Tab-separated table of C-alpha atoms in Angstrom:
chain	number	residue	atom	x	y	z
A	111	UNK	CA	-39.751	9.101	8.934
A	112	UNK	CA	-37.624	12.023	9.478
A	113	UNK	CA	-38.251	14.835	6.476
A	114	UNK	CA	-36.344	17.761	5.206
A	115	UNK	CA	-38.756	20.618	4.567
A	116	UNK	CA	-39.567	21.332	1.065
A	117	UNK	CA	-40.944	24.887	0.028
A	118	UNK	CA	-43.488	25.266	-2.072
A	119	UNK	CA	-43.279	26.734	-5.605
A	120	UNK	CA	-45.512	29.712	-3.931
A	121	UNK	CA	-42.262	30.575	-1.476
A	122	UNK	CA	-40.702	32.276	-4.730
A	123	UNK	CA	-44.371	34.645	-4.136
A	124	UNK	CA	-43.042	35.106	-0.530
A	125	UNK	CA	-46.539	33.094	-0.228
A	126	UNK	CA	-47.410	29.533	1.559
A	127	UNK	CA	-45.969	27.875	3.855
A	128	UNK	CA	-43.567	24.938	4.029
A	129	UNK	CA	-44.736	21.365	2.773
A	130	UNK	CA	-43.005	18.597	4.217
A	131	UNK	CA	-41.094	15.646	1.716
A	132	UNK	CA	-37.731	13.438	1.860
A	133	UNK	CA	-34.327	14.507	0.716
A	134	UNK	CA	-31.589	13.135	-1.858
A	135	UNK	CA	-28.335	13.682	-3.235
A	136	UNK	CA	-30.044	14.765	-7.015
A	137	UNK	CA	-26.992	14.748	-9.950
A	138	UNK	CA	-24.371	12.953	-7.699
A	139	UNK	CA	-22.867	9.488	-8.222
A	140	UNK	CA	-21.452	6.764	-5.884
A	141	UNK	CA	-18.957	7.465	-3.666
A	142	UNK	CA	-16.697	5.366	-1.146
A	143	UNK	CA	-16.944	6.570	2.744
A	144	UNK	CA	-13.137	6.644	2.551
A	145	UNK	CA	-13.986	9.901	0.731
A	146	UNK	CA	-16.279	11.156	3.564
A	147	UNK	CA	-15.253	9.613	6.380
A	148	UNK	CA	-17.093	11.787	8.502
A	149	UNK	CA	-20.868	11.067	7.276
A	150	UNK	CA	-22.956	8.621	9.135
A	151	UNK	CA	-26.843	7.276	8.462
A	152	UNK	CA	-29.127	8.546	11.122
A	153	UNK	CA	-31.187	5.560	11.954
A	154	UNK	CA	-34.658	4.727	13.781
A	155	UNK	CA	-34.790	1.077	14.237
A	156	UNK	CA	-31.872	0.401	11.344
A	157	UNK	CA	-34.046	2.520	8.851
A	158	UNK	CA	-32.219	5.382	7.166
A	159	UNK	CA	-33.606	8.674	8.172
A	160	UNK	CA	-31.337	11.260	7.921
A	161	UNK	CA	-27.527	12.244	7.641
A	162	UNK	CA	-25.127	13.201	9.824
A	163	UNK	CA	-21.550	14.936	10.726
A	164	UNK	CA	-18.860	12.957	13.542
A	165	UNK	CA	-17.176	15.893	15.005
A	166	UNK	CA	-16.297	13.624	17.777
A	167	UNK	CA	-15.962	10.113	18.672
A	168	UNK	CA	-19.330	10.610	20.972
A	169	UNK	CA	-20.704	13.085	18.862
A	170	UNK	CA	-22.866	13.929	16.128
A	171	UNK	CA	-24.215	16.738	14.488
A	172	UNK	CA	-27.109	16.848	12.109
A	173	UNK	CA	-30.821	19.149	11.668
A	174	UNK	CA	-33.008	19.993	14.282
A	175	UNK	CA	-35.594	19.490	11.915
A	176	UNK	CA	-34.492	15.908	12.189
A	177	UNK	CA	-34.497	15.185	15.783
A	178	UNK	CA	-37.609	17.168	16.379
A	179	UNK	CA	-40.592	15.406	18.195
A	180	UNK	CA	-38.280	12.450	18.361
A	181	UNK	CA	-36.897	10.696	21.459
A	182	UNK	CA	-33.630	8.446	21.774
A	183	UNK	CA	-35.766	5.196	21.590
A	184	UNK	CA	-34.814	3.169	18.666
A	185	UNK	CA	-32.213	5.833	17.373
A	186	UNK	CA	-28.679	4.721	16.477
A	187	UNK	CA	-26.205	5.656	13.893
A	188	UNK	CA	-24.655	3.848	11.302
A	189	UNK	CA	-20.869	5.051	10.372
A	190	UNK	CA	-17.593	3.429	8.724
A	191	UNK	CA	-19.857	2.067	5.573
A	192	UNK	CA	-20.523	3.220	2.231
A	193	UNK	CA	-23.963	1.114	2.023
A	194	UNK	CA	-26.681	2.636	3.830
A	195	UNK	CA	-28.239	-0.090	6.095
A	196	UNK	CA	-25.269	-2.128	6.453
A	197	UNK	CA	-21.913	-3.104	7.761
A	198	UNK	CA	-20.014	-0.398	9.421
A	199	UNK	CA	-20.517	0.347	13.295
A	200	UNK	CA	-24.441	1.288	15.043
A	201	UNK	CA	-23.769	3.028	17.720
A	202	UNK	CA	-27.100	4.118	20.019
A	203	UNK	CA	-28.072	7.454	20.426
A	204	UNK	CA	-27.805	8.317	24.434
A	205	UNK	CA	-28.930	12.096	24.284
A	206	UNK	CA	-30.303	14.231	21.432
A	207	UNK	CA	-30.000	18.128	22.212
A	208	UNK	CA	-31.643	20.568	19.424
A	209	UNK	CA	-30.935	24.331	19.402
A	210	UNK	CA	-32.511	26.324	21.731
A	211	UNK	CA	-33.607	29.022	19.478
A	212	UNK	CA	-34.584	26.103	16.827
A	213	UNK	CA	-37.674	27.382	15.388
A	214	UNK	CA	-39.671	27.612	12.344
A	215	UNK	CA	-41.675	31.018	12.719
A	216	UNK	CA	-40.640	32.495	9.242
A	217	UNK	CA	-41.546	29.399	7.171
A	218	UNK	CA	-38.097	27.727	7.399
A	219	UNK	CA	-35.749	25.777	9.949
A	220	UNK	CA	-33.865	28.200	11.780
A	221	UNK	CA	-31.181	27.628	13.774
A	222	UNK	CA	-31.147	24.234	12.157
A	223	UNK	CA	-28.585	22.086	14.059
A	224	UNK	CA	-28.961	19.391	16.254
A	225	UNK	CA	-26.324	17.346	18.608
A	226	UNK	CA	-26.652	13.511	19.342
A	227	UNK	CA	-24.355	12.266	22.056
A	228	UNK	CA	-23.473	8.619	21.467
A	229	UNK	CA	-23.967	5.799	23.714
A	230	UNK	CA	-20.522	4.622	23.059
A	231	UNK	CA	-17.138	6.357	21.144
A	232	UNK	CA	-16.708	5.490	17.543
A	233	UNK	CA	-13.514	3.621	16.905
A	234	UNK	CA	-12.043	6.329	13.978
A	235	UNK	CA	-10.002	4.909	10.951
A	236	UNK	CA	-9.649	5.496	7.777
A	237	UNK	CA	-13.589	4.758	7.132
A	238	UNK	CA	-14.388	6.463	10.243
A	239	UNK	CA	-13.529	10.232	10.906
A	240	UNK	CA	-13.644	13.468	12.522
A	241	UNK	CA	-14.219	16.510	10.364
A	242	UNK	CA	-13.013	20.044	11.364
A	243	UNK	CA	-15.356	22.818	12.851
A	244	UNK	CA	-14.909	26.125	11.651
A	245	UNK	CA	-13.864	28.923	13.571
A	246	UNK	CA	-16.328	31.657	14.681
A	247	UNK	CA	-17.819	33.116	11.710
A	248	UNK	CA	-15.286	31.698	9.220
A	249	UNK	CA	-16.541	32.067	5.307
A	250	UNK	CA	-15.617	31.242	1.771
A	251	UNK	CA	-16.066	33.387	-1.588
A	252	UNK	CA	-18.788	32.898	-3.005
A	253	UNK	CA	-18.135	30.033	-5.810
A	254	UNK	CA	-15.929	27.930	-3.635
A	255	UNK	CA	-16.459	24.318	-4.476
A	256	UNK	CA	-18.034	22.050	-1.301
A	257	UNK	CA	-18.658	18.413	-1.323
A	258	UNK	CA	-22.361	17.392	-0.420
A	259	UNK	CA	-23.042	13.398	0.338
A	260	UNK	CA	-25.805	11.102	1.583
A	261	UNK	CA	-28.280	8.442	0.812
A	262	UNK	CA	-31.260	10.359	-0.123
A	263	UNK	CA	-33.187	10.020	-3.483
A	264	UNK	CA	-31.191	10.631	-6.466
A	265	UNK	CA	-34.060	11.407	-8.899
A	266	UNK	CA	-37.191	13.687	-8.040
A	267	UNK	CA	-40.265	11.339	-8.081
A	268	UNK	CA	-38.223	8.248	-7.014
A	269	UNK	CA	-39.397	5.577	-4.468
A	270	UNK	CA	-36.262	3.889	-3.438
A	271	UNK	CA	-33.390	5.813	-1.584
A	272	UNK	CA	-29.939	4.297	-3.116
A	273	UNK	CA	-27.690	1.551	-1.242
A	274	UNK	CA	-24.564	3.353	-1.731
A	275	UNK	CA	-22.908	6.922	-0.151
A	276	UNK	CA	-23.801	9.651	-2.989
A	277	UNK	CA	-21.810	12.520	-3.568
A	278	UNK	CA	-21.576	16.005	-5.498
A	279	UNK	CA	-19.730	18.873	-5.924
A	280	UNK	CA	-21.728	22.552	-5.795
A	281	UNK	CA	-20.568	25.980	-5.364
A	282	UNK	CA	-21.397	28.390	-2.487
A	283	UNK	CA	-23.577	31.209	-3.857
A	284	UNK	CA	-23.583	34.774	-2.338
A	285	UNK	CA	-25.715	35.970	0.556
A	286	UNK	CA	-27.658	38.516	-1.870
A	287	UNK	CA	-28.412	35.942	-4.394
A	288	UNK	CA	-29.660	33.606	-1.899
A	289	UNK	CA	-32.270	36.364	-0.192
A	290	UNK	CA	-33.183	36.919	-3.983
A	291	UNK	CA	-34.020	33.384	-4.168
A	292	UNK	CA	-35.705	32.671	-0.877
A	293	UNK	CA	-36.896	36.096	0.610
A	294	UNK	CA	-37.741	36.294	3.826
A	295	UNK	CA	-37.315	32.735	4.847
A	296	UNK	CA	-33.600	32.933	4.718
A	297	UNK	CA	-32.141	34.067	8.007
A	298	UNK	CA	-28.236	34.823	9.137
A	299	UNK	CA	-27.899	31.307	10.284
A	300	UNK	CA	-28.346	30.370	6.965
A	301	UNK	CA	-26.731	30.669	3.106
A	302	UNK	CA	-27.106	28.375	-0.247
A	303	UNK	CA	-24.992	26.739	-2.778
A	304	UNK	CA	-25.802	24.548	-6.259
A	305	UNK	CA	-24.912	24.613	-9.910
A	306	UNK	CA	-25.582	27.187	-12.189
A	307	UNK	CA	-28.582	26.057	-14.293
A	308	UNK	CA	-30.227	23.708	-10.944
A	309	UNK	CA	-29.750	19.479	-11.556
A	310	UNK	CA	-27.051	19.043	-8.546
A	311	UNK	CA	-28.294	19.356	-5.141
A	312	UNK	CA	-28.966	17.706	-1.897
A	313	UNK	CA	-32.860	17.078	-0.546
A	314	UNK	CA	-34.878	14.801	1.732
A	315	UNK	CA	-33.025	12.010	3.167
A	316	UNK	CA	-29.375	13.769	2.759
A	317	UNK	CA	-31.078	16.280	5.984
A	318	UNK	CA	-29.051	16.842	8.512
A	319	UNK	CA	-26.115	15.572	6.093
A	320	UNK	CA	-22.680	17.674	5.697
A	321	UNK	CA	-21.695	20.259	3.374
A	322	UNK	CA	-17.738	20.027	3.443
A	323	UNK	CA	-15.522	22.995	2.483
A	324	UNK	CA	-11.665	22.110	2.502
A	325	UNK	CA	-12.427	20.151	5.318
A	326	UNK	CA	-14.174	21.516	7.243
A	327	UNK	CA	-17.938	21.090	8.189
A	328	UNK	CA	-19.119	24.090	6.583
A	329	UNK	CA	-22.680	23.753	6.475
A	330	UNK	CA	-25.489	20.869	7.478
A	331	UNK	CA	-28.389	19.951	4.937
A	332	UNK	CA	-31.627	21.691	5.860
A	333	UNK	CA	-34.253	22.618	3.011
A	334	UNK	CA	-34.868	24.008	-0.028
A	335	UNK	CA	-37.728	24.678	-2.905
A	336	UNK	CA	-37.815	21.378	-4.864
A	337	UNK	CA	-34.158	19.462	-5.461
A	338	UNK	CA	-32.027	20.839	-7.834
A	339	UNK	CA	-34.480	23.277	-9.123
A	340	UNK	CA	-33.209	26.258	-11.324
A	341	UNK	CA	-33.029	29.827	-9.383
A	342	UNK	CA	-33.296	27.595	-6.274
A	343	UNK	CA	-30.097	26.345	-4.932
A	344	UNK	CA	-30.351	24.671	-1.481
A	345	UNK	CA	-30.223	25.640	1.811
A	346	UNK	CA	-27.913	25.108	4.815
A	347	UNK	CA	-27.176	26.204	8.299
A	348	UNK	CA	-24.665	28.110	9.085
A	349	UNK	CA	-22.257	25.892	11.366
A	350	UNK	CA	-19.888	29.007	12.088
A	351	UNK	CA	-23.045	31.205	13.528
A	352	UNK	CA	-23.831	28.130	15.977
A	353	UNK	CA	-20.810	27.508	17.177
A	354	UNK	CA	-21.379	28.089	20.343
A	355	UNK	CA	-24.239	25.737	20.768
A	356	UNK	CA	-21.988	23.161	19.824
A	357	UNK	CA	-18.810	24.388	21.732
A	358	UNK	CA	-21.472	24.553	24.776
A	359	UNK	CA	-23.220	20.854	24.302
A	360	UNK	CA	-19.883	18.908	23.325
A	361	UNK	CA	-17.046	20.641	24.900
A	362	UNK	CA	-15.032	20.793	22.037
């Protein structure tokens, strides 16, 4: 199965290293894929895995940490449906491409983004659609709302991921206050958002899902200490600061 990292409750000691679990949508509720149009079900042999972003009708972007170790065989993606192992269109993956600099030498996913090439192009609708880049190092005030969604757990401890899309609304939290959080494993290609007071965030499963701002893909699901965990809001890459990688892959 494809895992978001989880760190340790020693990473607030600048200690440990990363354990590995699944992610989740924690203190969301169901939503329709008219209302993210955009997000599609990462698949290995019509399993969900992880989320993803359609910022073309070929192409998909989602976490390196998703994708790595992992070839095209038995990969597909599932888009156009709110339930998360049917209906909609499965498309197979032709190509996966993770970042070049993708690495995890300070204890976290950095340069976290991966791009899947379809086999085929999506037919885009109403259920089905693309969903804005941002332009080179384009940001929002800190406290700007930003829709998270996917079909990962919704409760810590839980066994079975949920049949239906899950959303939530969180806020994006300032650089500082994110470093203060995570230390040294949070790098420029990186920032955070939550709630004030922890319960709403997105986890295992929901990897590699979309953070939308106004939008626009703002940020893709990578890791975090726990889900939903006071002081520890979760953790995204970047998509401004990798821009190029996906200007360079997709032509867009």
């Amino acid at each position: 199965m494809l895992l978001l990292l989880v760190l340790t409750s020693l990473l607030s000691c600048s200690l440990g290293t990363p354990t590995i679990n699944d992610g989740r949508i924690v203190g969301g509720h169901d939503i329709s894929i008219e209302e993210a149009p955009y997000q599609v079900s990462l698949q290995y042999d019509n399993s969900h895995s992880c989320g993803g972003s359609i910022v073309a009708p070929n192409y998909i972007v989602t976490a390196a940490h998703c994708t790595e170790g992992k070839t095209e065989d038995g990969m597909s993606i599932r888009a156009g449906t709110s339930i998360r192992e049917d209906g909609g269109q499965v498309i197979d993956v032709k190509k996966i491409t993770n970042h070049p600099k993708y690495n995890t030498d300070s204890g976290s996913p950095d340069y976290d983004i991966a791009i899947l090439e379809l086999a085929t192009n999506l037919e885009l609708g109403f259920q089905v659609a693309v969903i804005s880049l941002p332009t080179q190092d384009q940001t929002w005030p800190a406290g700007t709302e930003a829709l998270i969604s996917g079909w990962g757990l919704t409760h810590e401890g839980d066994t079975e991921l949920p049949v239906n899309l899950q959303g939530a609304s969180v806020q994006l939290i300032d650089q500082a206050s994110c470093v203060a959080a995570y230390g040294g494993f949070i790098t420029e290609r990186m920032f955070c958002a939550g709630v004030d007071g922890g319960g709403v965030d997105s986890c295992q499963d929901d990897s590699g899902g979309p953070l939308q701002v106004e939008g626009i893909l703002a940020g893709v699901v990578s890791f975090g200490n726990g889900c939903g965990l006071p002081g520890f809001p979760g953790v995204y890459t970047n998509v401004s600061d990798v821009l190029d990688f996906i200007h360079d892959v997709t032509g867009l």
